Each structure stands twice: as structure tokens, then as C-alpha cells.
């Protein structure tokens, strides 16, 4: 590689997004790149000329290891949708001026759908203006909703935390000899990959959730209450996993249902209370049992103490593969993960995965939902195919570097 | 030991209460006890003749190891306050008939304040009726509110989870370049030991919570809003740890403040929304920034995947010491933990702890609060003395036995 590298992180953080950053940094340095700059707070920060020289921050292999184990986005992030060139050409000019000023030859953006849209637009602009800069997207999202790639770095660790936590919550809920219903609210407004991961808790030592509600299908309050009451006739303690985005047939989100639980923030935005709270309230009133709502909240995306080693390694590999692809001359592509162990059900315990590249135009702005055939509508659960798909992604652990009883992270740069 | 043993678990579960059960079982067997019976759902279940022979369930050292790593109460639990003898003598007769039927010589109850009251009452009744049964209390509570003992098994693991999670939440909250306030709600209605543990997150790699509110002092909404606004003038992202039990000077809990957020369950009980939600709502309205409320909920008491090895060992030792004390003829006593490394500040990294026994009459029904001199009212934090006290208790880890990507627990008996 010749010239300098610019890398940024965008969208919601994950437990392993920094492992992809480590993969980009280390591989670029190994391949002889000049400076590796990190934009602070993504492309939005770059527009304000916020960036650092990563080589000045990451001095040792120990720091790389700490980076891989540090949750959230080391460089900060943004939720910024790059406007179309036609509407605001000056933004593109500003960005490319910065690229030229820093002698950037390689641009990597670690993120989800919106971030891939950024890569697409910058790459298209670059091509149209004879830029030699290569633009590569590195996938990241706990939601696992990117198309083409078998799965997305970040998903496995969130799924592992959800599986482990669901198992612990189920144990906890059994403790008293009385009827109770616990509703666990899990992220994923439009797709149920994370909510389905609650099913990973099921095994010889755990019954798993009694019901699972994904946002891919419509939610019926009557059916929910009827099923819950019916199950509770035979089993005192029920645990139900729901997506934050479950919605009625008419499109209204469950979290919007109770008028008196909305409130308005300082910007006049309506803030919604959680769907789990609404369901716990309805079940308490109508079934007449103790209920509890548990929102896993941001813990599910930042619990690096419970990260999947498979995920950490794949996140690193995705970053490394991005650099190699750019070095080989590719641009306007996203790194994808390919499950090479495929459908070899003869030996399902073997999991193998490799990287490839794919045209960003066919990925950006799309959303991969859980296939309907993986949703068991009869029992409101997910099928064995779902579990077989997700299980290898939560495999193995990378022990945190524990100092004074807590996981040590890398020091802040933001 | 001659004769049989009866052991029960009571009150809220912890990540390590089963380690105490393992300590009782293994030590009793080692000392030659006959059968070791476990009451199911505590003394309340025993009144319905619910019990098992633990020797039929725990066959191997592997099962003991799984038990030590399994959260929640293996035998189930109850929240049952034994009535006074004068009001319901028949309950005592029923229990002692069961003890005699099972040839019980040793009775162990693993629990908190209410459970120690049970030991006290049974022991007093036994003494008055010339029973030879020995009654010993084994301390357990995440709240750390038992008197005399330096700390309580269960606290260290909850504190470790709170410290690690607070650290991850703080990282996560920094990610966007915009003003935001995150309120973390932590258990402990009357005592702030758990909430103070959020301060353990502070170190070279983490700024720690910006404000900490314990229930030992009165909460002022005006002061909270003023401090938060003032801090945010210099720091965009604030994380504030609060106890679920913070209350105004007039005694009202913060979680009771907003009339329209109460609802009534099927039994006519008012269910309270969390204090964190109330504060997040007020801060959003009056400071005008993005806010988020995170309730750690039952995760803080059941997250055995993040248990403290110090805590697991001490929980086991407390159970073992209970059996040894009973074998030596003691009764009407609770096991206490004594920090033998004491105040030797010359070498604070050395932590040593041993067990002793103490008269149950001087412990039951009391509540140990955080000393006021460990609360930094000027900055709304806890002092270094608090951190020095709590830090050794979260020390080291016992790796979960991971199977297919998740911690394996022992199989259910309830």
C-alpha cells in the first residue's frame, strides 16, 4: 500500500466494532500504508475536521488486544445520512478536499445500512471525478440486517449476551412458588434476529423462553393474552421474549398503545415507553399475576465482557479483508462473510467462514429480515433452523483482560 | 455428625447462593452426616412437605461445580416471615414434627434478614422445648445489609456485574457527539451498597459515573437537575447511578412521583415505574437533552457469568462454616465474615477473610446502611473508603463452564 488510510465508525456501537478497527489498522500497517487516520464521530465529525492519527494512539500489541476487547466505538460515531450529491455538492467537495489534504488513498467505513449508503455515494462521486481513492465498507450491526453477507459482525456477541442473560433470567424467575410472567424486551425494531437469539438459551439445563415475538409478523394483544393464560395453567413461571418493534396488524407499535405513558422530551419528540412494560401491565391486569418487564437496553450491544470469540475474530477479519481488497484495487464494495461450512448437516458442529467482497450498490439501504419459514407461528417460537444458524456465531470466548476485578478497556480518545 | 441435615434457601436469589448450598452439602457429607435434605421453596414449601434428598441429585464433583456456577436458588425460595409462636403455635408444631419425622439434627437456612429471624425463632422454640436440633444461619443477600458480618455473600458478584456493566454503559454513552444523560437504576431500596458499586468502574480507562445517589440520604429533584445541567455545560455525556429507593425529604419515593405512571395490577396493588424513568423524563423536559433510563433489574442478582471468585469462595466457606459450627454444638448463631486483612493500609492489595459465628439475636431484623462518612455529599459520589472496602470483594473470576457458547448450569429440581 502507498499513501494514507482513513477509517471511521458509524451507526450504533457493538461489542466488537473496535475489533474491525483493529483489523483495518493492523493490516494497513502490515501492508506498508503511511498514516492511518481515524475520523472522530464518523463522517459527520470529519466534516468538522475531527480526526486523529491512529498510529499515535496504538503503540503496542497490548493496545490492539485492549482495543479488540473494548465495547462501543473507539473513534465515536454518528447517525448521519450523507445527502445526495445533487442536493448538496459542497459536502462532497469539502470531504474530498480533506481526503486530498491528508493524502488519503484508502477509505474504510465500519457500519450498517446507512454507512454502506455513504460508501456507495462517495465511491460513485469518486468514480465520476476520476479519484483514485478506494472506498470499502466493513459491515457492522448487532441487528444482523445487512443483505448478502451470511451474518454481520456484532450480531454474534449481542446474541451471546442475550442467550446467556435469558438463561439467567429464566432461572431467576423460577425461584418463587407463585405465578409470574417476565417479559424481556430485545433490540431490533424491524428485524427479529436478536429476539430470536433468546431461543439459544434452551437446552438440558434451561427450558428457554415460553413465547418469542419477532417484528416480522403482526402482533395480536388478544392472542398474546390468551396464549399466556393458557400456558400458565400448566406452568407457573413464564418468560416471554419480544422485539422492541412488535406491532399490530394496523401498523401501530405496541409501545405506542397506551396514551398515558407517552411523554415529550425537551425537543418536543414523543418518547415511548417500552413494549415490555405495556405487555407486563396488560398481563398483570387481565391474567392477574405478578409480572416483570426487563429491557436489555444498551447492555446487549456493549457487553463486551460476554463477547463471542467467533464474532471478535470475524470482525477483525472483516476489517483486514477490507484493507486487502482495497490494496488489490477494489472500490465500491462491502466485505461479506460467507459460511463455507454451508449446509453440510452431516457434521453441523463444524463451522467455517471466509470473507469476500460484494458490490455495495446491491447491499446499501436494504434490510434482511428473519425468513418467515424460520418463525414457528404455531408455538410462537423460532425453528431449529434459526437456532442452527445462530448457534455457531456465539461460539467461544475471548477472556477480558481483568484488572482489579473488572475488564480493562483501552483509554478514551473521544 | 450423626443424624440428618435440612437446608433451605430464602429471600431474593443471588449469583452465589448455590455456592453456599454446595458448601453445606459437601461439608455435611464430608463430616459423615446421614441424609442432606433440601426444602423446596424454603420454610413455606416445607410446611407443605416439599423437600428433596440432595444426595439423590448431587452425584459428582462436576455437579457440585455446576451448582456453584448456577444463579438463582437451586431449591427455590420464599418470602415468608415465620409468625411469632404466640400467634400461631401450630406452625412450629408442624415444622418440628417434620424435623422429627426426617430425623433432622442440623438445620441451615441461607438467607437475609427475614431468614435470620426464622433461625432465631426456630432456635428459641427448640431451646424452650428441649430440642437437640442445631439451627444455624448462613448469610446471603446482594444488598449487603446484614449487621456484624464485614459483608454478605452475594454482594461481591452483584457489585462486580454493576461495576463491569456501568463501565460498558459509560463507553456506550460516549459514542455520539451530542448531549445526553443516562440514568442507571440499581437495586437496594434502603441501602446503597449496590449503587455505590457503580463507582468501581472508575479508573484510567473509565471516568466512572458523574453522580451517584444512595438512599441513605434525601434526594432533591431541584438539586439533581441543577447539578446535571451544571456538569453538562462541560461534559456532553453524563452517566448517573441511582438507587431504586431514592426518596425526597418528606419520605416519598422518587418512583412514586408521577401520578400518571402508576398502574394497578390484578391484585389491586399499585405497580411503580422506575425512578430512573422519572428522572430521565424530568431531565429531558427541563435540561433539554437526550436521556435514557437503564434498569439493571434482576440481571444484577443473577448474572453468574460475571460472578466474583472471591464471592463464590466465601459463599461456599460460609456454608461450610455453618456445618462445622453446628457439628461443634453451636445453635442460634449466624456465620459472619471477618476481614482479617483489616485496616492494614500499608498493603491494601492483600485481602484476607475468615469466618466466625455470632449470636443470631443480635443480627436478625437489623439493617446495615452505608456509613454517612463514606458518602461524598459535595460531589454526590462515594468516597475512596467505600471503593477500598468494595474492591477486594469483586476480585477474580470463576470461568463459567461454557457449552455451545453459553454458561452451563445444573439441571432444575424445581
XYZ file of N, CA, C and O in Angstrom, chain A residues 7-78:
288
model
N -10.157 5.810 8.274
C -11.157 4.831 8.721
C -12.117 5.499 9.705
O -11.715 6.354 10.497
N -13.383 5.103 9.613
C -14.382 5.659 10.535
C -15.373 4.605 10.977
O -15.481 3.534 10.375
N -16.054 4.920 12.075
C -17.089 4.027 12.610
C -18.400 4.807 12.621
O -18.422 5.992 12.938
N -19.490 4.127 12.300
C -20.748 4.840 12.134
C -21.918 4.011 12.638
O -21.845 2.790 12.708
N -22.996 4.664 13.007
C -24.195 3.965 13.472
C -24.055 3.493 14.909
O -23.128 3.875 15.623
N -24.985 2.639 15.341
C -24.988 2.142 16.720
C -23.745 1.327 17.007
O -23.254 0.600 16.149
N -23.201 1.443 18.207
C -21.998 0.675 18.547
C -22.308 -0.810 18.754
O -23.467 -1.199 18.867
N -21.265 -1.609 18.755
C -21.388 -3.035 19.079
C -20.239 -3.404 20.028
O -19.348 -2.586 20.282
N -20.264 -4.649 20.479
C -19.188 -5.110 21.363
C -17.896 -5.352 20.595
O -16.829 -5.436 21.203
N -17.987 -5.483 19.264
C -16.780 -5.873 18.500
C -16.426 -4.920 17.364
O -15.540 -5.211 16.563
N -17.088 -3.765 17.281
C -16.785 -2.841 16.180
C -15.324 -2.387 16.259
O -14.691 -2.120 15.232
N -14.765 -2.366 17.471
C -13.361 -1.973 17.595
C -12.410 -3.064 17.132
O -11.252 -2.790 16.832
N -12.902 -4.298 17.086
C -12.068 -5.370 16.557
C -11.907 -5.178 15.050
O -10.834 -5.433 14.488
N -12.949 -4.709 14.385
C -12.817 -4.382 12.958
C -11.848 -3.223 12.755
O -11.050 -3.216 11.814
N -11.914 -2.246 13.647
C -10.977 -1.120 13.566
C -9.542 -1.621 13.734
O -8.634 -1.217 12.999
N -9.355 -2.544 14.702
C -8.030 -3.141 14.905
C -7.581 -3.878 13.647
O -6.408 -3.802 13.251
N -8.522 -4.571 12.997
C -8.202 -5.307 11.766
C -7.765 -4.375 10.647
O -6.811 -4.664 9.911
N -8.458 -3.254 10.516
C -8.075 -2.265 9.490
C -6.696 -1.690 9.812
O -5.798 -1.666 8.958
N -6.506 -1.269 11.061
C -5.255 -0.600 11.435
C -4.049 -1.513 11.250
O -3.067 -1.175 10.605
N -4.178 -2.711 11.817
C -3.029 -3.618 11.832
C -2.682 -4.098 10.420
O -1.504 -4.155 10.047
N -3.708 -4.399 9.635
C -3.461 -4.894 8.281
C -2.875 -3.787 7.401
O -1.954 -4.015 6.614
N -3.412 -2.580 7.550
C -2.873 -1.467 6.759
C -1.401 -1.234 7.102
O -0.562 -1.058 6.215
N -1.090 -1.269 8.384
C 0.303 -1.076 8.788
C 1.173 -2.218 8.263
O 2.285 -1.982 7.761
N 0.659 -3.450 8.375
C 1.416 -4.606 7.887
C 1.692 -4.494 6.389
O 2.731 -4.945 5.896
N 0.732 -3.908 5.650
C 0.883 -3.820 4.196
C 1.631 -2.559 3.769
O 1.714 -2.247 2.583
N 2.131 -1.833 4.761
C 3.019 -0.722 4.424
C 2.349 0.620 4.211
O 2.952 1.537 3.627
N 1.098 0.754 4.659
C 0.423 2.043 4.499
C 1.178 3.127 5.245
O 1.932 2.838 6.190
N 0.963 4.385 4.840
C 1.562 5.511 5.547
C 0.822 5.715 6.849
O 0.767 4.826 7.701
N 0.210 6.858 6.976
C -0.550 7.123 8.197
C -1.937 6.476 8.109
O -2.516 6.376 7.034
N -2.432 6.036 9.266
C -3.815 5.555 9.351
C -4.575 6.554 10.214
O -4.388 6.603 11.431
N -5.397 7.350 9.556
C -6.184 8.341 10.293
C -7.532 7.761 10.700
O -8.148 7.001 9.937
N -7.991 8.127 11.860
C -9.327 7.747 12.301
C -10.199 8.981 12.390
O -9.823 9.956 13.049
N -11.342 8.967 11.671
C -12.240 10.122 11.819
C -12.960 10.000 13.153
O -13.336 8.909 13.566
N -13.121 11.098 13.859
C -13.828 11.099 15.137
C -15.295 11.433 14.884
O -15.608 12.384 14.174
N -16.188 10.606 15.453
C -17.631 10.761 15.236
C -17.993 10.625 13.750
O -18.828 11.353 13.221
N -17.344 9.693 13.081
C -17.716 9.340 11.716
C -17.562 10.479 10.728
O -16.790 11.424 10.945
N -18.293 10.351 9.643
C -18.160 11.317 8.550
C -18.639 12.704 8.985
O -18.163 13.722 8.488
N -19.552 12.721 9.961
C -20.052 13.999 10.463
C -18.936 14.761 11.181
O -18.797 15.971 11.000
N -18.142 14.024 11.961
C -17.007 14.656 12.624
C -15.952 15.089 11.616
O -15.326 16.146 11.763
N -15.778 14.276 10.578
C -14.772 14.607 9.560
C -15.112 15.932 8.875
O -14.221 16.707 8.523
N -16.406 16.163 8.690
C -16.831 17.434 8.078
C -16.395 18.621 8.932
O -16.226 19.734 8.424
N -16.198 18.381 10.222
C -15.663 19.420 11.119
C -14.160 19.246 11.342
O -13.602 19.755 12.317
N -13.545 18.452 10.431
C -12.095 18.223 10.516
C -11.673 17.531 11.809
O -10.589 17.790 12.335
N -12.534 16.684 12.329
C -12.168 15.939 13.533
C -11.592 14.584 13.138
O -12.310 13.741 12.585
N -10.332 14.399 13.383
C -9.691 13.114 13.096
C -8.423 13.001 13.927
O -7.939 13.998 14.468
N -7.925 11.782 14.061
C -6.659 11.573 14.769
C -5.766 10.657 13.932
O -6.250 9.969 13.028
N -4.495 10.668 14.257
C -3.546 9.726 13.664
C -3.506 8.512 14.586
O -2.982 8.581 15.700
N -4.112 7.411 14.112
C -4.226 6.234 14.985
C -2.872 5.687 15.412
O -2.737 5.100 16.482
N -1.862 5.872 14.551
C -0.520 5.387 14.887
C 0.038 6.043 16.143
O 0.916 5.487 16.807
N -0.502 7.228 16.466
C -0.037 7.903 17.684
C -0.734 7.372 18.934
O -0.350 7.733 20.048
N -1.779 6.602 18.726
C -2.556 6.093 19.864
C -2.322 4.609 20.115
O -2.404 4.146 21.252
N -2.101 3.865 19.054
C -1.971 2.403 19.183
C -0.512 2.033 18.992
O -0.026 1.912 17.871
N 0.186 1.896 20.118
C 1.640 1.708 20.049
C 2.075 0.259 20.145
O 3.173 -0.087 19.779
N 1.232 -0.587 20.714
C 1.730 -1.922 21.049
C 0.663 -2.968 20.761
O -0.523 -2.666 20.586
N 1.098 -4.213 20.744
C 0.167 -5.328 20.563
C -0.821 -5.385 21.726
O -1.975 -5.769 21.558
N -0.373 -4.997 22.920
C -1.284 -4.999 24.069
C -2.426 -4.014 23.833
O -3.590 -4.304 24.129
N -2.091 -2.858 23.264
C -3.151 -1.886 22.996
C -4.133 -2.398 21.942
O -5.336 -2.149 22.025
N -3.613 -3.126 20.967
C -4.501 -3.739 19.956
C -5.436 -4.745 20.640
O -6.638 -4.796 20.353
N -4.888 -5.523 21.566
C -5.721 -6.502 22.281
C -6.786 -5.796 23.130
O -7.924 -6.241 23.200
N -6.402 -4.716 23.786
C -7.377 -3.953 24.571
C -8.455 -3.377 23.662
O -9.642 -3.394 23.996
N -8.036 -2.884 22.498
C -8.996 -2.318 21.544
C -10.023 -3.371 21.131
O -11.230 -3.096 21.103
N -9.547 -4.590 20.853
C -10.454 -5.666 20.451
C -11.466 -6.001 21.541
O -12.548 -6.502 21.266
N -11.100 -5.766 22.791
C -11.974 -6.103 23.925
C -12.764 -4.903 24.447
O -13.460 -5.024 25.452
N -12.625 -3.767 23.796
C -13.310 -2.561 24.278
C -14.615 -2.357 23.516
O -14.604 -2.298 22.283
N -15.735 -2.243 24.248
C -17.011 -2.075 23.542
C -17.189 -0.638 23.072
O -16.393 0.233 23.414
N -18.249 -0.421 22.339
C -18.622 0.894 21.824
C -17.597 1.315 20.766
O -16.631 0.609 20.507
N -17.812 2.455 20.140
C -16.952 2.875 19.028
C -15.819 3.734 19.557
O -16.051 4.858 20.011
N -14.614 3.186 19.473
C -13.413 3.871 19.977
C -13.305 5.284 19.408
O -12.938 6.218 20.108
N -13.641 5.415 18.119
C -13.490 6.706 17.443
C -14.730 7.573 17.561
O -14.770 8.687 17.022
N -15.756 7.081 18.264
C -17.032 7.800 18.268
C -17.793 7.489 16.999
O -17.264 6.883 16.048
N -19.049 7.894 16.965
C -19.901 7.507 15.853
C -20.856 8.632 15.507
O -20.852 9.691 16.144
N -21.641 8.432 14.463
C -22.672 9.413 14.106
C -23.845 8.677 13.465
O -23.720 7.522 13.065
